[in-house]
Structures are given as structure tokens and as C-alpha cells.
Short mmCIF file of C-alpha atoms in Angstrom, two decimals:
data_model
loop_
_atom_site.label_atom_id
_atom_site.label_comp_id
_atom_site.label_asym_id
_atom_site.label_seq_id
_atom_site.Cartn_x
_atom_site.Cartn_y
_atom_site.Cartn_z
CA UNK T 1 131.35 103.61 97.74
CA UNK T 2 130.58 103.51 93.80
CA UNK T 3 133.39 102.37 92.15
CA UNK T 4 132.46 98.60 92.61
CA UNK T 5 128.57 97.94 93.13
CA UNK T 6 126.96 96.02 91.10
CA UNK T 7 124.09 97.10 88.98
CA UNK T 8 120.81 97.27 91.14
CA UNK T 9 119.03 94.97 89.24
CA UNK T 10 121.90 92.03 89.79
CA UNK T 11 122.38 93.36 93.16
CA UNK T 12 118.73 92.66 93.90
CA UNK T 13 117.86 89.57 92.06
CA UNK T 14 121.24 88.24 91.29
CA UNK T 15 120.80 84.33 89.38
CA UNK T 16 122.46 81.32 90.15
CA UNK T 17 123.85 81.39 86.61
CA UNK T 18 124.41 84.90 86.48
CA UNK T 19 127.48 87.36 87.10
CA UNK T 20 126.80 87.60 90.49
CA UNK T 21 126.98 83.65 90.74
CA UNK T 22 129.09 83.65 93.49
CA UNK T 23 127.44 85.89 95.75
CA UNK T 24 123.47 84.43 95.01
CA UNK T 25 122.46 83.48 98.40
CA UNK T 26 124.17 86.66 100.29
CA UNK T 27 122.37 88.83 97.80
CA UNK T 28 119.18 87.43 97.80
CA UNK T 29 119.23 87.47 101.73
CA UNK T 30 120.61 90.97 102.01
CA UNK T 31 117.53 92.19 99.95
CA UNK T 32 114.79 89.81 102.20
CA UNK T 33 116.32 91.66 105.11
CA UNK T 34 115.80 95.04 104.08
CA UNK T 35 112.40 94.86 102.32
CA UNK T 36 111.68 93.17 105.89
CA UNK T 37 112.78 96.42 107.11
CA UNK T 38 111.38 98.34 104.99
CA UNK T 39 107.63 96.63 105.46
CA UNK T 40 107.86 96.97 109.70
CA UNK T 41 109.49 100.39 109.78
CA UNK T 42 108.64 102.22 106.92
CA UNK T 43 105.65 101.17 104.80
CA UNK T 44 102.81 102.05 107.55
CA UNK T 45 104.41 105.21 108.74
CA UNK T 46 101.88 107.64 108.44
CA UNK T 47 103.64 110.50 107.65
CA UNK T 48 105.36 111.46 104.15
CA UNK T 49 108.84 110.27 104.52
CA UNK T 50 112.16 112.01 103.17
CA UNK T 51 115.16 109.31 103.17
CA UNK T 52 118.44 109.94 102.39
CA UNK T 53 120.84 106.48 100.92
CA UNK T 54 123.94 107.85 102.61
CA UNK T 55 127.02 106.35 100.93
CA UNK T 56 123.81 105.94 97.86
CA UNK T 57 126.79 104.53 94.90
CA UNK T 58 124.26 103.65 92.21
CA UNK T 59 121.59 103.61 94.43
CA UNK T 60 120.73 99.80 94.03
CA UNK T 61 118.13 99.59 96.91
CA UNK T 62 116.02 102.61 95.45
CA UNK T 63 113.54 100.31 93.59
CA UNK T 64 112.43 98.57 97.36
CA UNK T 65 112.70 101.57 99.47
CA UNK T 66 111.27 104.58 96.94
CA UNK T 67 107.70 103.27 96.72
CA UNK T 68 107.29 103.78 100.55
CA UNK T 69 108.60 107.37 100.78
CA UNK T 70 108.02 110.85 99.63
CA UNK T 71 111.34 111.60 99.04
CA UNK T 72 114.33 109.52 98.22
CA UNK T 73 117.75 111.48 98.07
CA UNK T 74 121.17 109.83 97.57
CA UNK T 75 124.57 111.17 99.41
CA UNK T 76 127.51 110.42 98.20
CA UNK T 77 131.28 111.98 97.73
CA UNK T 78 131.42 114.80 95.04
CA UNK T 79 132.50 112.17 92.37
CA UNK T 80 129.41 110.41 92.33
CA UNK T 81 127.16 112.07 89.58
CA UNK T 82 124.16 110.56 90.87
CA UNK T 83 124.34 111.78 94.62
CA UNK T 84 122.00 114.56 95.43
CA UNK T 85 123.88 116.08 98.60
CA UNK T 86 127.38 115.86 98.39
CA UNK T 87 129.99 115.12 101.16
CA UNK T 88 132.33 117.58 102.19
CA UNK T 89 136.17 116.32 102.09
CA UNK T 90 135.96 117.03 106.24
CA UNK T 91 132.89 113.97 105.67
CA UNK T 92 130.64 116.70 106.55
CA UNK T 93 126.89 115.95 104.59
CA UNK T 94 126.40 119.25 102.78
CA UNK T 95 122.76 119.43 104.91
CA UNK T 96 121.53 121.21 107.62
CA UNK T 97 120.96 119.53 110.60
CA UNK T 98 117.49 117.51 111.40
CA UNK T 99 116.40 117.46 107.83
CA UNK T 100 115.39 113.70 107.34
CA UNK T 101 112.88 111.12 108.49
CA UNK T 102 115.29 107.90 107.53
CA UNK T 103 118.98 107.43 106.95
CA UNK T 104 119.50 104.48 104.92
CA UNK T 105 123.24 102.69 104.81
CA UNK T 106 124.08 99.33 103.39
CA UNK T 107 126.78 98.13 103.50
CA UNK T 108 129.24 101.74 103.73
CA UNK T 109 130.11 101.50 107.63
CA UNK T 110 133.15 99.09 106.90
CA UNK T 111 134.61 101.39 104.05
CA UNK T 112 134.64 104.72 106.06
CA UNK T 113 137.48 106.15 107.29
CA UNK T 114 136.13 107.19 110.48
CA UNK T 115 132.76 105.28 111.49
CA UNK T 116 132.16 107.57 114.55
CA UNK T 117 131.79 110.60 112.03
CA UNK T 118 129.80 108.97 109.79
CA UNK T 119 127.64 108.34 112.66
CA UNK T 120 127.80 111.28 114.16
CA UNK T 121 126.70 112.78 110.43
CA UNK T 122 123.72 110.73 110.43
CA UNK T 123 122.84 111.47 113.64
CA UNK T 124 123.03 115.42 112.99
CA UNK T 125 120.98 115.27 110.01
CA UNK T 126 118.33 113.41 111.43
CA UNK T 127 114.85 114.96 112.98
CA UNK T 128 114.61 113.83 116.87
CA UNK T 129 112.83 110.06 116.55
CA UNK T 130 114.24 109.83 113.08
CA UNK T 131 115.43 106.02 111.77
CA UNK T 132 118.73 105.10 111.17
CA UNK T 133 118.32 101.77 108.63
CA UNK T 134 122.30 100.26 108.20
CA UNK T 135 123.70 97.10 107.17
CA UNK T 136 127.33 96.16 107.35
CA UNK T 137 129.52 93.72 107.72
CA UNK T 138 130.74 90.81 110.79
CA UNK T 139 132.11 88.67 107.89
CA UNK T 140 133.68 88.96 105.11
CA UNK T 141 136.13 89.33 102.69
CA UNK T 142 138.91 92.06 102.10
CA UNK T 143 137.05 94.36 99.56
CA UNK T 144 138.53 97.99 99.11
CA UNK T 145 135.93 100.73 96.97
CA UNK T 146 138.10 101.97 97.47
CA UNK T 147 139.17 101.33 101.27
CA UNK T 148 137.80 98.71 103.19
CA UNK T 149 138.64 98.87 107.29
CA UNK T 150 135.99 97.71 109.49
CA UNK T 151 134.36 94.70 110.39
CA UNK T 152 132.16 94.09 113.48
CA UNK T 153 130.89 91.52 116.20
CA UNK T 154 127.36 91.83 117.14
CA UNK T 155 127.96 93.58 120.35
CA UNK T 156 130.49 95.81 119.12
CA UNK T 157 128.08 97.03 116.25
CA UNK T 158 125.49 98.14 118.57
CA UNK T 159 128.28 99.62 120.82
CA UNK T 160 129.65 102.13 117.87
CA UNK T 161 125.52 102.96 116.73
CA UNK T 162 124.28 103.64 120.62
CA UNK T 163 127.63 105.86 121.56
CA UNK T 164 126.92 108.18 118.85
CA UNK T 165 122.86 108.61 120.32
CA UNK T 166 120.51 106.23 118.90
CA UNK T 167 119.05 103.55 120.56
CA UNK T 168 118.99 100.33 118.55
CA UNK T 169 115.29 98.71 118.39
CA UNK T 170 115.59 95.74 115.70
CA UNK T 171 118.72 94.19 115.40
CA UNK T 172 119.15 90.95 113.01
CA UNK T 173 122.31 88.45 111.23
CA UNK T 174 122.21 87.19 107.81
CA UNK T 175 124.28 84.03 107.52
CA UNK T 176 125.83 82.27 110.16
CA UNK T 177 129.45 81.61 111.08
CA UNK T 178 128.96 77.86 108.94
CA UNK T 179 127.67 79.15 106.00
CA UNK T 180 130.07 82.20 106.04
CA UNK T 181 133.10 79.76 106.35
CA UNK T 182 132.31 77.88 103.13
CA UNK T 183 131.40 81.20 101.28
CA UNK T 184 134.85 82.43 102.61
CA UNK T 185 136.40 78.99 101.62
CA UNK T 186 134.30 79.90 97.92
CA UNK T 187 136.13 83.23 97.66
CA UNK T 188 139.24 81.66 98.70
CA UNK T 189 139.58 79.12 95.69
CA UNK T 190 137.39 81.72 93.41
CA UNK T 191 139.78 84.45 92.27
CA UNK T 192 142.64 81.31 91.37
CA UNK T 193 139.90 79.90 88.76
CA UNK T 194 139.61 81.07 85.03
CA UNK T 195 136.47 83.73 85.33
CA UNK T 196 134.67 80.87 82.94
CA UNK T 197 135.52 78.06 85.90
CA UNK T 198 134.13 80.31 88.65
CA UNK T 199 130.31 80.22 88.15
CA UNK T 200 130.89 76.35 87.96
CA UNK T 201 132.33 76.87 91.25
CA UNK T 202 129.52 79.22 92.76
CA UNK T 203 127.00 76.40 91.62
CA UNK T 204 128.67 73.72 93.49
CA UNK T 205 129.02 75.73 96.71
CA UNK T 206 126.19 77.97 96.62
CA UNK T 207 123.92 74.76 97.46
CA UNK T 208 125.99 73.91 100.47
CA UNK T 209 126.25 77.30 102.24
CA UNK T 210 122.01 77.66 101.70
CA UNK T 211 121.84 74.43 103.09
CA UNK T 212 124.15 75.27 106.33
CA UNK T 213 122.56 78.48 107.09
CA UNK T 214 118.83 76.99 107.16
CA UNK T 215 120.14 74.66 109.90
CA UNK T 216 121.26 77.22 111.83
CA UNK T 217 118.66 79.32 114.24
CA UNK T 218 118.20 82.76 113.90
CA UNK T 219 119.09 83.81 117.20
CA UNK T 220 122.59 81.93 116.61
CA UNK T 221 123.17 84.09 113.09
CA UNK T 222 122.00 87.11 115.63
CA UNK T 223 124.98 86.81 117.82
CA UNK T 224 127.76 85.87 114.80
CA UNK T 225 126.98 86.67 111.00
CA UNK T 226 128.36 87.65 107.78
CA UNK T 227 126.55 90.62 108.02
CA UNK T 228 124.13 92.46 110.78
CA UNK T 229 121.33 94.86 109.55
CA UNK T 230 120.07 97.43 112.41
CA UNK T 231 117.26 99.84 112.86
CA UNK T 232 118.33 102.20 115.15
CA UNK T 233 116.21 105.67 116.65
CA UNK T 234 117.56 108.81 116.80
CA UNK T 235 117.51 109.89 120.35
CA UNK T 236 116.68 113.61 121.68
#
């Protein structure tokens, strides 16, 4: 979960030009989603928050989440220097149960070895009513840090969160199943290239997939997307 993120600041605002060439429009929509998030569910809450980035790597979200809570912690496996709570080898979170306000989780879910756990974890540490915030993926490429396993449909997302007691109350896609096929078709052809060919490439296509996701409606990319990012309660 830290091996390969990118730096938060190219994770957040990654250019056209840039590093992160090939992934500009996924990035830039990831972070729209969760500072949407983050604005409905978090910045009017009236109470002093304590959130917990479970899976945290580098923590590349802290900079849009932080400002809105009292407390932002980071758990992550021993290795991570950075984590605050660690997780036990069993995948245990070395924390008592119903300590936190917020869980936040982008894009771990597919990498676990056992999502129900991991679920189950955030579930434990959670105070009754508490906020589950996760993003994963319904699309995407193979991408091991170092596993990669999972990838869900809409319905079977919401399935894994509700078995394991929440109940899911905003539920949205981020690129649809057009747009997702040419940035699949990009990262098909990208790895072949010379690394100095392959932001030429991500300028070419980037265009194209912005252009086929705008086309598309929202509750289209709800049902079928690269990626799905829930807010989900913690039920008694």
C-alpha cells in the first residue's frame, strides 16, 4: 500500500505534461470526488473529528481531508514509517474498538488479501454512526503494491460494504465503461513505448477519454466505472 503511490502533490494535481501524464484525467477526478466527499460529509460536522487513512501509504489525501478534522491518523503495515497505528500481521488495527469518527480508504480494498477483514477492521474501530469514506476500483489495470486481487461491479461493492454492517448512503462512479476502454487501450500500448514516447502518448489520448466520459451521464458511470467512491455508516 506504499511501495508505489505517487507523491501527494502529483497524486493531487497531476499535469498533462507531467509524470503522471498518463493518468491526468483519473487523478484529477479521483480528487473532485473526494473533496466532494469531504465538503457533504465532513466539513459541517459539528463535532471535532478523529479520522484514520487506513491503508494511509504516504498519506497523499491528507492536504484535502486534514483541514476539516481534529485529528488525522494514518494506518498502515509496520513497514510504513509514516503510519501512526500499525497493523498486526493477523490484519488486526493495533486500536481498540470504536475509537474513530471517519475511516478513510482510497483505493486499498483491491490490494487486500482478505476484503471482508479489512472491513470487518473498519467496522470494529469505528464509534456507532461513524463514516466509512472508500474508493476502489471496477476498472482497471493489473497493479500489484505489492498484490493486487480485487476488482468490483457496482452492486457487488455495496454487497461486500453492507454484509460487514454499514449501510451505504452516497454511492458514486468516476469514468465510464468508454472512457475506461481507451485509458485501458492507453495502458495497453504505454508500457511498449520508450518512457520519453509515453507522455506524447498520454497527450494524444488523454483528450479523447475526457471527451468520452463528459458524454456519458452520471447515473450510467454509477452503474459501471473505473472506479466507485462510497460513503458508508456504521450501523449499531
Amino acid at each position: 500500500m506504499m511501495t508505489e503511490r505517487e507523491a501527494g502533490i502529483e497524486r493531487l494535481y497531476p499535469s498533462l505534461f507531467g509524470r503522471m501524464a498518463a493518468r491526468y484525467y483519473y487523478l484529477r477526478k479521483l480528487r473532485a470526488q473526494i473533496e466532494e466527499v469531504v465538503q457533504l460529509f465532513l466539513a459541517k460536522s459539528p463535532q471535532k473529528l478523529t479520522l484514520a487513512d487506513y491503508g494511509c501509504g504516504n498519506k497523499p489525501y491528507e492536504p484535502i481531508v486534514a483541514p476539516f478534522v481534529a485529528q488525522y491518523l494514518g494506518i498502515d503495515l509496520e513497514l510504513n514509517p509514516i503510519a501512526d497505528i500499525h497493523i498486526a500481521p493477523t490484519g488486526a488495527i493495533q486500536l481498540d474498538a470504536e475509537k474513530l469518527d471517519v475511516v478513510l480508504s482510497t483505493q486499498v480494498l483491491e490490494h487486500v488479501v482478505d476484503p471482508k477483514q479489512y472491513l470487518q477492521e473498519a467496522h470494529r474501530v469505528l464509534k456507532n454512526d461513524g463514516l466509512l469514506i472508500l474508493s476502489t476500483h471496477g476498472y482497471w489495470m493489473f497493479h500489484p503494491d505489492p498484490t493486487d486481487f480485487w476488482r468490483w461491479t457496482s452492486t457487488g461493492l455495496r454487497k461486500i460494504v453492507e454484509d460487514e454492517g454499514f449501510e451505504v448512503v452516497y454511492f458514486k462512479g468516476i469514468i465510464g465503461r468508454a472512457a475506461m476502454g481507451l485509458q485501458l487501450f492507453q495502458d495497453g500500448l504505454l508500457f511498449k513505448l520508450p518512457k520519453f514516447l509515453r507522455p506524447l502518448l498520454a497527450i494524444i489520448m488523454q483528450p479523447q477519454i475526457i471527451f468520452f466520459d463528459k458524454i456519458t451521464a452520471q447515473d450510467t458511470i454509477d452503474k459501471d466505472a473505473c472506479t466507485y467512491v462510497l460513503v458508508a455508516k456504521k450501523k449499531a
